[in-house]
Amino acid sequence: MNLALKDVQHNLFRFVLTCAGLGLLMTVVLAMIGIYNGLVADALNIVKAPQADLWVVEAGTQGPFAESSSIPADTSDAVARMAGVAAAGAITYQTIEADHAGRTMRLYLIGYQPGHIGGPIHIAEGRGIQQSHFEIVADRKSGLVPGDVLRLGRDRYSVVGLVEDTMNSGGDPAVFLTLADAMDLQTRLAPAAARVQAARGGVAGAGANVAAVIARLEPGADVVALAATVRQWKHLQALTQAEQENLLLVSVVDRARRQIGLFLGILLTVSAVVIALIIYTMTMEKLKQIATLKLIGAPDRTIIALIVQQALVLGMTGWAIGLTLILLVKDVFPRRVLLEPFNVAMLGAIIFVVCLAASGLGVRAALKVDPATALGS
Amino acid sequence: MTSARIIVDVQGVAKHYGAGETRVDALRSVDLRVHAGEVVALLGPSGSGKTTLLNVIGCIIDPSAGKLSLDGEAVFDGHWLRRDLRRLRLEKIGFIFQAHNLLPFLTARENVAVALHLAGMKADAANARAQELLDYLEVGHRATVKPALLSGGEAQRVAIARALANSPRIILADEPTAALDSKRAGIVMDLLRKLATEQDACIIAVTHDEKIFDRFDKLFHLRDGVLVDDAGG
Ligand SMILES: Nc1ncnc2c1ncn2[C@@H]1O[C@H](COP(=O)(O)OP(=O)(O)OP(=O)(O)O)[C@@H](O)[C@H]1O
Ligand SMILES: [Mg+2]
């Protein structure tokens, strides 16, 4: 006869309600973990998307994500010719606003050279860019679908394919287009900005400049040595993929990451306290029944099992409800909610430990209770 | 009947609560013997130490001094001689509480079966024996009902069934008939008598209920923590 289960059944409605409450709390915790992961993953995605090993950017900058960077487009050819480089490509990044179907959206334009690296790798729907002009591949979160026509600057672009989970650290969905189109847009879209830059003595003929050149190395090539070589070239700076990813984490998303991380910590603490409180109260309410059990001769292990089993059933049910809910609603979030099985298991383990610790408090009280208290009416 | 075996043997037991100014001497050197087959009553004014004595016999509270033997086994002599008092209670002592203390989350039958289960009986056998006991106490038809839905008398009988589950040699009852009308009180007393005879057990009941005094073999009177002689014995 399992006493824990019998007691749960006896107070089933209340127990379910408690589990549901705990489940909602777990949903929030899981959402927060997902948002945190999503933020980091999105930020890194844009760096990981071209599957490069080396980033060549403007000297004295940490571009193109942490700072703006502008280098001559033909750097790409020079990099491609280096020993150990398998492929290279010039790339531009630019955030724009575009109107489509009656709404304004922010898009993160990625210009790349077709036939070189830097383009979309996994096309989720439709096809990749085949024409040298006026075709785009967009992230699904933009709401665009293949066949849509989008006005950018003076030209109309056809959406030919979709990618997934490609957006910048601000959450703006990415749109791939050819480098030629991208550079064209850059000069035309913001003439005012271009004039300001010219007035400051900025790069003349910015049209011939790109944000970065990326390179993919041959197997076994020494990325650190290659980066060192590039740094010796005038006006250029090189970052390895790892440096670029790290840079993004420490400079671009660091605050947001710490903000969410701290909040997550608080949330976990609150959850632990709430769980502990629920379990402790559950035990306290049963003290008289526990005294009765002791009086009729129940050993400690029967009493410990009663408390610990209930605590674990409560915790794990709450966790399962939380997991179910977050899986149901995670796609409704405007930004990516990314839950790794590891995180989910980790939360499960944390709740398990919290429940055990909380039932430890209850067990202590239960073991101390005098069987004589069962006699008082 | 006094030639029968001594089941409960209390010698010079004292119990005080607290110390110094707040010290209460609930029992002062009590001697009490109860034999197999006997049904005895503990009487006395409120605060005289009846419950305390019952709890000492039930190994629920530690005496301050004295000796206690149960069913031929010395269990207390200045300190407990057995460590597993709960096991002792499970095997030898049945309690009938005034507030019958049934577990609210178990049915009547489960409340009885749990005591059997704790003593190591398999679930099926425990349920069968629990049902048997409930039938014997004429509450078998209420076996699947939870305590909240039982009448006072029914609950009391379920509690008695639980106390009897492991065929204890000693049954301790604190005001077993206080919640019952005189007819039902009579039935309970008949039942306790039957148990004492059939199972060779002894029954010690605290009571204020004068209507049932004549049902006991002996009446022990407590006054200020001391047993006083009484003609009713
Ligand atoms: N846990 C305790 N701590 C301190 N004093 C106690 C405790 N339990 C009982 N007493 C005191 O011991 C004395 C005897 O109490 P006991 O409960 O044995 O009396 P009783 O005869 O059962 O009374 P009643 O008829 O009211 O139930 C009383 O003075 C009581 O106040
Ligand atoms: Mg009393």
XYZ file of C-alpha atoms and ligand atoms in Angstrom:
642
model
C 0.000 0.000 0.000
C 1.571 3.263 -1.083
C 0.572 5.889 1.452
C 1.992 8.782 -0.564
C -0.164 7.888 -3.552
C -3.256 7.327 -1.416
C -2.824 10.747 0.158
C -2.349 12.347 -3.262
C -5.512 10.646 -4.509
C -7.406 11.786 -1.436
C -6.536 15.408 -2.114
C -6.324 14.988 -5.856
C -7.873 18.283 -6.837
C -5.610 20.260 -4.552
C -2.592 18.279 -5.591
C -3.323 18.818 -9.277
C -3.813 22.514 -8.634
C -0.485 22.714 -6.826
C 1.228 20.819 -9.636
C -0.349 23.125 -12.194
C 0.881 26.181 -10.305
C 4.332 24.741 -10.054
C 4.096 23.764 -13.721
C 3.393 27.369 -14.689
C 6.380 28.505 -12.676
C 8.486 25.896 -14.450
C 7.148 27.167 -17.782
C 8.484 30.603 -16.941
C 11.837 29.167 -15.885
C 12.095 27.105 -19.065
C 11.041 30.091 -21.178
C 13.783 32.135 -19.563
C 16.363 29.438 -20.205
C 15.109 29.218 -23.782
C 15.273 32.970 -24.273
C 18.774 33.048 -22.848
C 19.902 30.241 -25.144
C 18.064 31.761 -28.063
C 19.809 35.067 -27.556
C 23.227 33.457 -27.492
C 22.438 31.127 -30.357
C 21.004 33.883 -32.539
C 23.999 36.057 -31.913
C 26.338 33.256 -32.812
C 24.241 32.030 -35.694
C 25.018 34.999 -37.835
C 28.726 34.406 -37.225
C 28.394 30.698 -37.733
C 26.142 30.932 -40.779
C 28.927 31.326 -43.398
C 30.877 28.424 -41.841
C 34.101 30.392 -42.086
C 37.403 29.865 -40.305
C 38.878 33.327 -40.718
C 37.413 36.848 -40.796
C 39.352 39.599 -42.491
C 38.132 43.054 -41.444
C 39.236 46.676 -41.334
C 42.404 47.327 -39.335
C 41.790 48.720 -35.863
C 38.226 47.401 -35.732
C 36.566 44.360 -34.327
C 34.115 44.088 -37.182
C 31.844 43.457 -38.725
C 29.444 42.719 -35.829
C 30.938 44.473 -32.838
C 32.084 47.468 -34.865
C 31.586 48.607 -38.412
C 34.234 47.586 -40.825
C 34.947 48.507 -44.388
C 37.569 46.951 -46.606
C 38.069 46.847 -50.370
C 36.016 44.138 -52.038
C 39.002 42.837 -53.982
C 40.676 41.796 -50.714
C 38.683 38.640 -51.302
C 40.872 37.684 -54.266
C 44.072 38.283 -52.316
C 42.827 36.158 -49.419
C 41.704 33.414 -51.781
C 45.190 33.187 -53.197
C 46.834 32.604 -49.818
C 48.265 29.174 -49.171
C 45.947 27.105 -46.985
C 42.787 28.996 -47.963
C 40.218 26.754 -49.619
C 37.619 29.396 -50.369
C 37.030 33.053 -49.676
C 34.211 35.495 -50.206
C 33.386 39.119 -49.593
C 30.395 39.860 -47.458
C 28.347 42.864 -46.350
C 25.906 43.370 -43.516
C 23.285 46.056 -43.283
C 20.074 46.605 -41.354
C 17.218 48.171 -43.275
C 13.531 48.764 -42.919
C 11.239 47.502 -45.615
C 7.509 47.665 -46.172
C 5.705 44.533 -47.074
C 2.032 43.620 -47.081
C 1.169 46.777 -45.206
C 3.691 46.429 -42.407
C 7.168 47.698 -41.823
C 9.837 45.218 -40.904
C 13.462 45.412 -39.995
C 15.649 43.118 -42.039
C 19.292 42.223 -41.743
C 20.705 42.162 -45.262
C 23.614 39.828 -45.944
C 25.268 40.381 -49.286
C 27.473 37.592 -50.554
C 29.138 36.611 -53.789
C 27.276 33.742 -55.459
C 29.735 30.960 -56.140
C 31.783 31.991 -53.110
C 31.271 31.244 -49.443
C 28.977 33.354 -47.227
C 25.622 32.443 -48.749
C 22.779 30.549 -47.117
C 23.745 26.966 -46.407
C 20.546 25.173 -45.444
C 17.633 26.236 -47.597
C 14.524 25.194 -45.668
C 12.077 25.949 -48.424
C 12.340 27.004 -52.064
C 15.787 27.347 -53.622
C 18.989 29.349 -53.360
C 19.818 32.483 -55.331
C 20.478 31.700 -59.029
C 20.188 35.068 -60.771
C 22.812 37.708 -60.198
C 20.124 40.300 -59.386
C 16.849 40.777 -57.573
C 16.540 37.447 -55.840
C 16.558 37.042 -52.100
C 16.526 34.228 -49.584
C 14.893 35.287 -46.304
C 14.633 33.939 -42.804
C 11.253 32.368 -42.107
C 10.680 34.691 -39.135
C 10.407 37.590 -41.585
C 7.020 36.236 -42.589
C 8.018 36.230 -46.244
C 7.290 33.159 -48.354
C 8.768 32.074 -51.682
C 7.006 33.952 -54.450
C 6.630 37.156 -52.428
C 7.933 40.296 -54.012
C 9.680 42.769 -51.715
C 10.536 46.352 -52.526
C 14.027 47.354 -51.406
C 15.209 50.771 -52.495
C 14.027 51.285 -56.050
C 13.981 47.652 -57.005
C 11.652 44.739 -56.557
C 13.159 41.521 -55.236
C 11.603 38.055 -55.471
C 11.779 35.781 -52.494
C 13.044 32.477 -53.884
C 13.853 30.557 -50.728
C 13.688 30.500 -46.949
C 16.244 29.762 -44.270
C 15.627 29.240 -40.567
C 17.133 30.580 -37.375
C 19.243 33.188 -39.084
C 18.977 36.599 -37.493
C 21.221 39.205 -35.962
C 21.717 39.779 -32.260
C 18.847 42.248 -32.274
C 16.518 39.565 -33.581
C 16.099 41.051 -37.042
C 15.585 38.251 -39.577
C 18.324 37.848 -42.162
C 17.832 38.328 -45.885
C 20.500 37.035 -48.275
C 21.096 38.765 -51.567
C 23.940 39.021 -54.022
C 26.873 41.226 -53.090
C 26.264 43.355 -56.156
C 22.671 44.054 -55.129
C 23.712 44.655 -51.539
C 26.388 47.181 -52.477
C 23.972 48.871 -54.818
C 21.434 49.194 -52.026
C 24.083 50.461 -49.655
C 24.910 53.431 -51.824
C 21.341 54.189 -52.855
C 19.374 53.557 -49.712
C 20.989 56.088 -47.486
C 22.360 58.921 -49.555
C 22.264 61.186 -46.533
C 24.365 58.771 -44.508
C 26.760 58.379 -47.414
C 27.103 62.157 -47.624
C 27.833 62.382 -43.924
C 30.464 59.744 -44.249
C 32.007 61.508 -47.244
C 32.027 64.822 -45.358
C 33.906 63.142 -42.510
C 36.523 62.144 -44.987
C 35.307 58.571 -44.890
C 35.983 55.952 -47.438
C 35.650 57.385 -50.886
C 33.630 55.326 -53.331
C 32.178 53.201 -50.578
C 30.466 51.150 -53.272
C 33.646 49.165 -53.787
C 33.943 48.335 -50.123
C 32.611 45.369 -48.190
C 32.302 44.684 -44.476
C 34.520 41.664 -44.324
C 36.119 38.907 -46.259
C 35.661 35.443 -44.913
C 37.796 32.442 -45.650
C 37.398 28.742 -45.239
C 40.696 26.918 -44.789
C 41.995 23.695 -46.155
C 42.072 20.837 -43.678
C 45.194 21.061 -41.543
C 45.890 24.708 -42.364
C 47.069 26.826 -39.405
C 44.418 29.471 -38.809
C 46.501 31.381 -36.274
C 49.455 31.674 -38.653
C 47.198 32.766 -41.490
C 45.605 35.391 -39.294
C 49.061 36.653 -38.329
C 50.017 36.960 -41.994
C 46.877 38.932 -42.820
C 47.477 41.319 -39.912
C 50.767 42.315 -41.520
C 48.886 43.586 -44.546
C 48.106 47.243 -44.547
C 44.666 48.322 -43.311
C 43.585 44.802 -42.497
C 42.864 42.872 -39.359
C 42.110 39.182 -39.050
C 40.034 37.300 -36.523
C 39.659 33.577 -36.230
C 36.172 32.122 -36.062
C 36.621 31.429 -32.351
C 37.747 35.019 -31.712
C 34.813 36.326 -33.673
C 32.339 34.209 -31.708
C 33.906 35.197 -28.422
C 33.887 38.846 -29.401
C 30.216 38.664 -30.133
C 29.463 37.098 -26.799
C 31.546 39.485 -24.717
C 30.825 42.698 -26.537
C 27.565 42.515 -28.384
C 25.267 40.340 -26.326
C 27.107 40.379 -23.040
C 24.789 42.792 -21.223
C 21.646 41.176 -22.499
C 23.068 37.791 -21.624
C 24.008 38.816 -18.105
C 20.681 40.554 -17.639
C 18.744 37.456 -18.571
C 21.224 35.209 -16.769
C 20.765 37.124 -13.533
C 17.019 37.096 -13.886
C 17.154 33.376 -14.517
C 19.153 32.963 -11.329
C 16.554 34.895 -9.355
C 13.770 32.891 -10.948
C 15.435 29.615 -10.042
C 15.910 30.782 -6.458
C 12.274 31.827 -6.201
C 11.196 28.471 -7.613
C 13.351 26.624 -5.113
C 11.844 28.604 -2.233
C 8.313 28.064 -3.512
C 8.878 24.313 -3.921
C 10.432 24.079 -0.474
C 7.532 25.987 1.030
C 4.894 23.839 -0.657
C 6.528 20.606 0.430
C 7.188 21.816 3.950
C 3.588 22.967 4.337
C 2.325 19.692 2.881
C 4.266 17.817 5.552
C 3.285 20.133 8.383
C -0.375 19.581 7.590
C 0.181 15.870 7.957
C 2.079 15.952 11.244
C -0.822 14.574 13.225
C -1.302 11.749 10.740
C 2.405 11.061 10.905
C 2.169 10.916 14.691
C -0.679 8.412 14.313
C 1.442 6.299 11.983
C 4.258 6.336 14.518
C 1.857 5.427 17.253
C 0.573 2.362 15.465
C 4.168 1.369 14.858
C 5.205 2.658 11.423
C 8.994 2.729 11.075
C 10.840 5.897 10.026
C 11.349 4.662 6.498
C 7.568 4.490 5.928
C 7.275 8.094 7.050
C 10.277 9.284 5.051
C 8.964 7.508 1.955
C 5.579 9.181 2.374
C 7.127 12.650 2.379
C 9.891 12.162 -0.160
C 7.714 10.350 -2.682
C 5.105 13.074 -2.574
C 7.729 15.760 -2.942
C 9.238 14.035 -5.956
C 5.888 13.361 -7.599
C 5.013 17.020 -7.110
C 8.332 18.302 -8.452
C 8.459 16.006 -11.422
C 4.819 16.591 -12.360
C 5.424 20.332 -12.174
C 8.482 19.934 -14.342
C 6.614 17.817 -16.896
C 3.737 20.296 -17.045
C 6.220 23.141 -17.483
C 7.989 21.300 -20.269
C 4.735 20.482 -22.060
C 3.516 24.070 -21.846
C 6.746 25.608 -23.056
C 6.917 23.198 -25.992
C 3.380 24.224 -26.899
C 3.986 27.962 -26.730
C 7.631 28.443 -27.593
C 6.992 29.217 -31.243
C 4.638 32.018 -30.304
C 7.534 34.021 -28.857
C 8.740 36.746 -31.222
C 12.352 35.688 -30.685
C 13.843 32.273 -30.636
C 13.262 30.148 -27.541
C 15.903 27.490 -27.735
C 15.688 24.566 -25.327
C 18.465 22.032 -25.381
C 17.655 18.594 -23.932
C 20.602 19.221 -21.635
C 18.976 22.333 -20.120
C 15.684 20.557 -19.641
C 17.391 17.612 -17.966
C 19.452 20.007 -15.857
C 16.324 21.791 -14.626
C 14.807 18.400 -13.866
C 17.880 17.524 -11.831
C 17.778 20.865 -9.984
C 14.109 20.388 -9.114
C 14.851 16.842 -8.019
C 17.536 18.089 -5.652
C 15.389 20.977 -4.402
C 12.538 18.557 -3.705
C 14.861 16.234 -1.844
C 16.284 19.101 0.187
C 12.821 20.480 0.900
C 11.526 17.089 1.947
C 14.606 16.872 4.169
C 13.166 19.788 6.146
C 9.798 18.073 6.320
C 11.360 14.744 7.236
C 13.237 16.373 10.089
C 10.039 17.796 11.508
C 8.206 14.529 10.929
C 10.825 12.439 12.666
C 10.829 14.776 15.623
C 7.080 14.707 16.114
C 6.072 12.883 19.254
C 3.694 9.968 18.684
C 1.835 11.223 21.764
C 0.590 14.232 19.756
C -1.702 11.820 17.954
C -3.542 11.293 21.220
C -4.430 14.896 21.907
C -7.859 15.598 20.468
C -8.628 -14.655 37.038
C -5.797 -13.153 39.079
C -3.983 -16.447 38.736
C -3.583 -15.700 35.012
C -0.371 -14.435 33.538
C 0.638 -10.835 34.239
C 0.626 -8.909 30.980
C 1.227 -5.363 32.179
C 3.484 -4.842 35.148
C 4.107 -1.270 36.280
C 6.383 -0.845 39.289
C 7.118 2.423 41.006
C 6.659 4.428 37.848
C 6.945 8.208 38.175
C 6.643 10.859 35.527
C 7.181 14.554 35.841
C 7.011 17.199 33.185
C 9.262 20.240 33.181
C 11.641 21.252 35.953
C 12.005 23.767 38.769
C 9.057 26.133 39.173
C 7.105 24.612 36.326
C 7.620 21.012 37.354
C 4.440 18.917 37.280
C 4.439 15.517 38.916
C 1.925 13.705 36.749
C 2.689 10.287 38.259
C 4.364 9.514 41.592
C 5.350 5.909 42.121
C 2.518 3.981 40.551
C 2.269 0.197 40.868
C -0.168 -1.571 38.606
C -0.615 -5.155 37.459
C -3.015 -6.307 34.804
C -3.501 -9.972 33.915
C -4.399 -11.728 30.726
C -8.121 -11.685 30.141
C -8.724 -8.679 32.374
C -10.635 -5.572 31.468
C -9.722 -2.739 33.809
C -10.583 0.922 34.081
C -8.463 3.903 35.070
C -10.541 6.499 36.836
C -9.786 9.810 38.386
C -10.372 13.537 38.125
C -9.033 15.563 35.280
C -5.290 16.079 35.528
C -4.802 13.121 37.825
C -2.423 11.405 35.373
C -4.634 8.823 33.614
C -3.516 9.629 30.094
C 0.083 9.872 31.261
C -0.076 6.393 32.755
C -1.682 4.988 29.632
C 1.040 6.581 27.492
C 3.765 5.154 29.707
C 2.282 1.678 29.324
C 2.030 2.281 25.581
C 5.748 3.204 25.473
C 4.847 6.582 24.050
C 6.399 8.708 26.761
C 9.490 8.039 28.839
C 8.857 7.462 32.553
C 11.092 9.483 34.876
C 11.647 6.455 37.099
C 10.400 2.944 37.734
C 10.071 -0.338 35.866
C 7.767 -1.542 33.134
C 7.245 -5.054 31.805
C 4.919 -5.972 28.978
C 3.855 -9.492 28.139
C 6.653 -10.911 30.260
C 9.348 -8.750 28.701
C 11.103 -6.057 30.721
C 10.981 -2.955 28.555
C 11.901 -0.138 30.939
C 14.148 -0.052 33.951
C 15.413 3.474 34.415
C 15.873 3.553 30.642
C 14.350 1.762 27.678
C 15.628 -1.772 27.287
C 14.440 -1.981 23.705
C 15.398 0.428 20.973
C 12.615 -0.355 18.517
C 9.674 0.775 20.594
C 7.577 1.224 17.470
C 8.078 -2.409 16.555
C 7.052 -3.319 20.099
C 3.907 -1.238 19.738
C 3.177 -2.747 16.345
C 3.371 -6.274 17.712
C 1.979 -6.022 21.212
C -0.100 -2.935 21.726
C -3.298 -1.712 20.177
C -4.483 1.849 20.787
C -8.034 3.043 20.700
C -8.013 6.805 20.739
C -10.709 9.081 21.890
C -10.331 11.104 18.727
C -10.140 7.952 16.700
C -7.274 9.189 14.544
C -8.053 7.269 11.417
C -5.925 8.334 8.470
C -8.260 10.536 6.414
C -6.767 9.549 3.074
C -7.403 5.824 3.513
C -10.693 3.933 3.403
C -11.942 2.146 6.511
C -10.499 -1.129 5.278
C -7.161 0.424 4.323
C -6.938 2.020 7.755
C -7.045 -1.433 9.268
C -4.896 -3.021 6.575
C -2.117 -0.476 7.029
C -1.370 -1.816 10.508
C -1.153 -5.349 9.106
C 0.911 -4.165 6.192
C 3.378 -2.459 8.535
C 3.732 -5.729 10.389
C 4.801 -7.326 7.124
C 1.600 -8.861 5.777
C 1.093 -8.957 1.979
C -1.523 -6.598 0.565
C -4.112 -9.242 -0.359
C -3.900 -11.032 2.947
C -3.956 -7.714 4.816
C -7.096 -6.610 2.990
C -8.817 -9.920 3.610
C -7.992 -9.850 7.311
C -9.020 -6.191 7.567
C -12.371 -7.010 6.007
C -12.765 -9.905 8.421
C -12.142 -7.613 11.376
C -14.552 -5.007 10.084
C -17.211 -7.678 9.565
C -16.592 -8.906 13.073
C -17.164 -5.385 14.352
C -20.228 -5.029 12.139
C -18.854 -2.203 9.993
C -17.909 -4.450 7.062
C -20.462 -2.717 4.845
C -18.592 0.570 5.285
C -15.209 -0.884 4.306
C -14.629 1.292 1.234
C -15.725 4.550 2.819
C -13.267 7.211 3.943
C -13.338 8.221 7.649
C -14.905 11.614 6.952
C -18.116 9.860 5.891
C -18.308 7.475 8.831
C -20.528 8.156 11.829
C -18.804 8.561 15.209
C -19.724 5.029 16.222
C -18.598 3.531 12.917
C -15.292 5.357 13.051
C -14.781 4.167 16.601
C -15.332 0.568 15.532
C -12.923 0.926 12.610
C -10.370 2.306 15.060
C -10.985 -0.694 17.308
C -10.522 -2.998 14.323
C -7.191 -1.330 13.628
C -6.157 -1.682 17.273
C -6.946 -5.390 17.073
C -5.358 -5.977 13.679
C -2.122 -7.529 14.866
C -3.774 -9.422 17.736
C -2.053 -7.346 20.414
C -1.770 -8.632 23.967
C -2.444 -5.179 25.350
C -5.183 -2.827 24.304
C -5.083 0.720 25.615
C -8.156 2.855 25.274
C -8.531 6.503 26.269
C -12.230 7.133 26.815
C -13.372 4.612 24.200
C -17.043 5.252 24.779
C -17.063 9.003 25.248
C -18.349 9.593 21.719
C -20.997 6.880 21.877
C -24.553 6.620 23.165
C -25.098 4.188 26.021
C -26.322 1.384 23.754
C -23.250 1.595 21.524
C -21.018 2.061 24.554
C -22.403 -1.233 25.812
C -21.653 -2.915 22.485
C -18.074 -1.660 22.532
C -17.606 -2.871 26.088
C -19.000 -6.294 25.186
C -16.583 -6.398 22.333
C -13.574 -5.488 24.466
C -14.629 -8.144 26.939
C -14.908 -10.700 24.139
C -11.431 -9.800 22.904
C -9.904 -10.120 26.321
C -11.357 -13.581 26.743
C -10.812 -14.881 23.234
C -7.338 -13.502 22.638
C -6.081 -13.746 26.175
C -5.349 -10.040 26.045
C -5.715 -7.355 28.663
C -7.567 -4.126 28.252
C -6.899 -0.906 30.081
C -9.399 1.855 29.488
C -9.553 5.383 30.823
C -13.144 6.395 31.381
C -15.384 8.902 33.070
C -18.468 7.042 32.007
C -20.190 5.823 35.165
C -22.750 3.845 33.170
C -20.093 1.326 32.204
C -18.202 1.030 35.484
C -19.853 -2.326 36.198
C -18.427 -3.743 32.967
C -14.868 -3.735 34.298
C -13.093 -6.391 36.305
C -11.226 -3.762 38.276
C -11.340 -0.013 38.724
C -8.075 1.797 39.452
C -8.419 5.263 40.887
C -5.742 7.860 40.300
C -5.535 11.003 42.375
C -2.685 13.495 41.936
C -0.496 10.916 40.294
C -0.996 8.165 42.857
C -3.192 5.075 42.728
C -5.592 5.081 45.641
C -7.345 2.022 47.019
C -10.921 1.609 46.088
C -13.639 -0.738 47.092
C -14.711 -1.249 43.509
C -11.632 -3.399 42.777
N 3.299 17.206 27.840
C 3.051 17.711 29.062
N 3.828 18.697 29.531
C 3.590 19.226 30.774
N 2.644 18.808 31.586
C 1.825 17.830 31.165
C 1.978 17.225 29.887
N 1.039 16.266 29.737
C 0.323 16.271 30.886
N 0.783 17.188 31.747
C 0.309 17.447 33.075
O 0.333 16.241 33.799
C -0.807 16.102 34.615
C -1.533 14.803 34.270
O -2.047 14.906 32.950
P -2.891 13.756 32.260
O -3.113 14.175 30.856
O -2.250 12.470 32.484
O -4.273 13.832 33.059
P -5.612 13.054 32.799
O -5.890 12.320 34.045
O -5.544 12.284 31.561
O -6.658 14.233 32.655
P -7.977 14.296 31.758
O -9.003 13.542 32.468
O -8.272 15.750 31.717
O -7.636 13.743 30.419
C -1.659 17.331 34.383
O -1.397 18.246 35.408
C -1.148 17.877 33.070
O -1.262 19.260 33.035
Mg -6.570 12.376 29.631
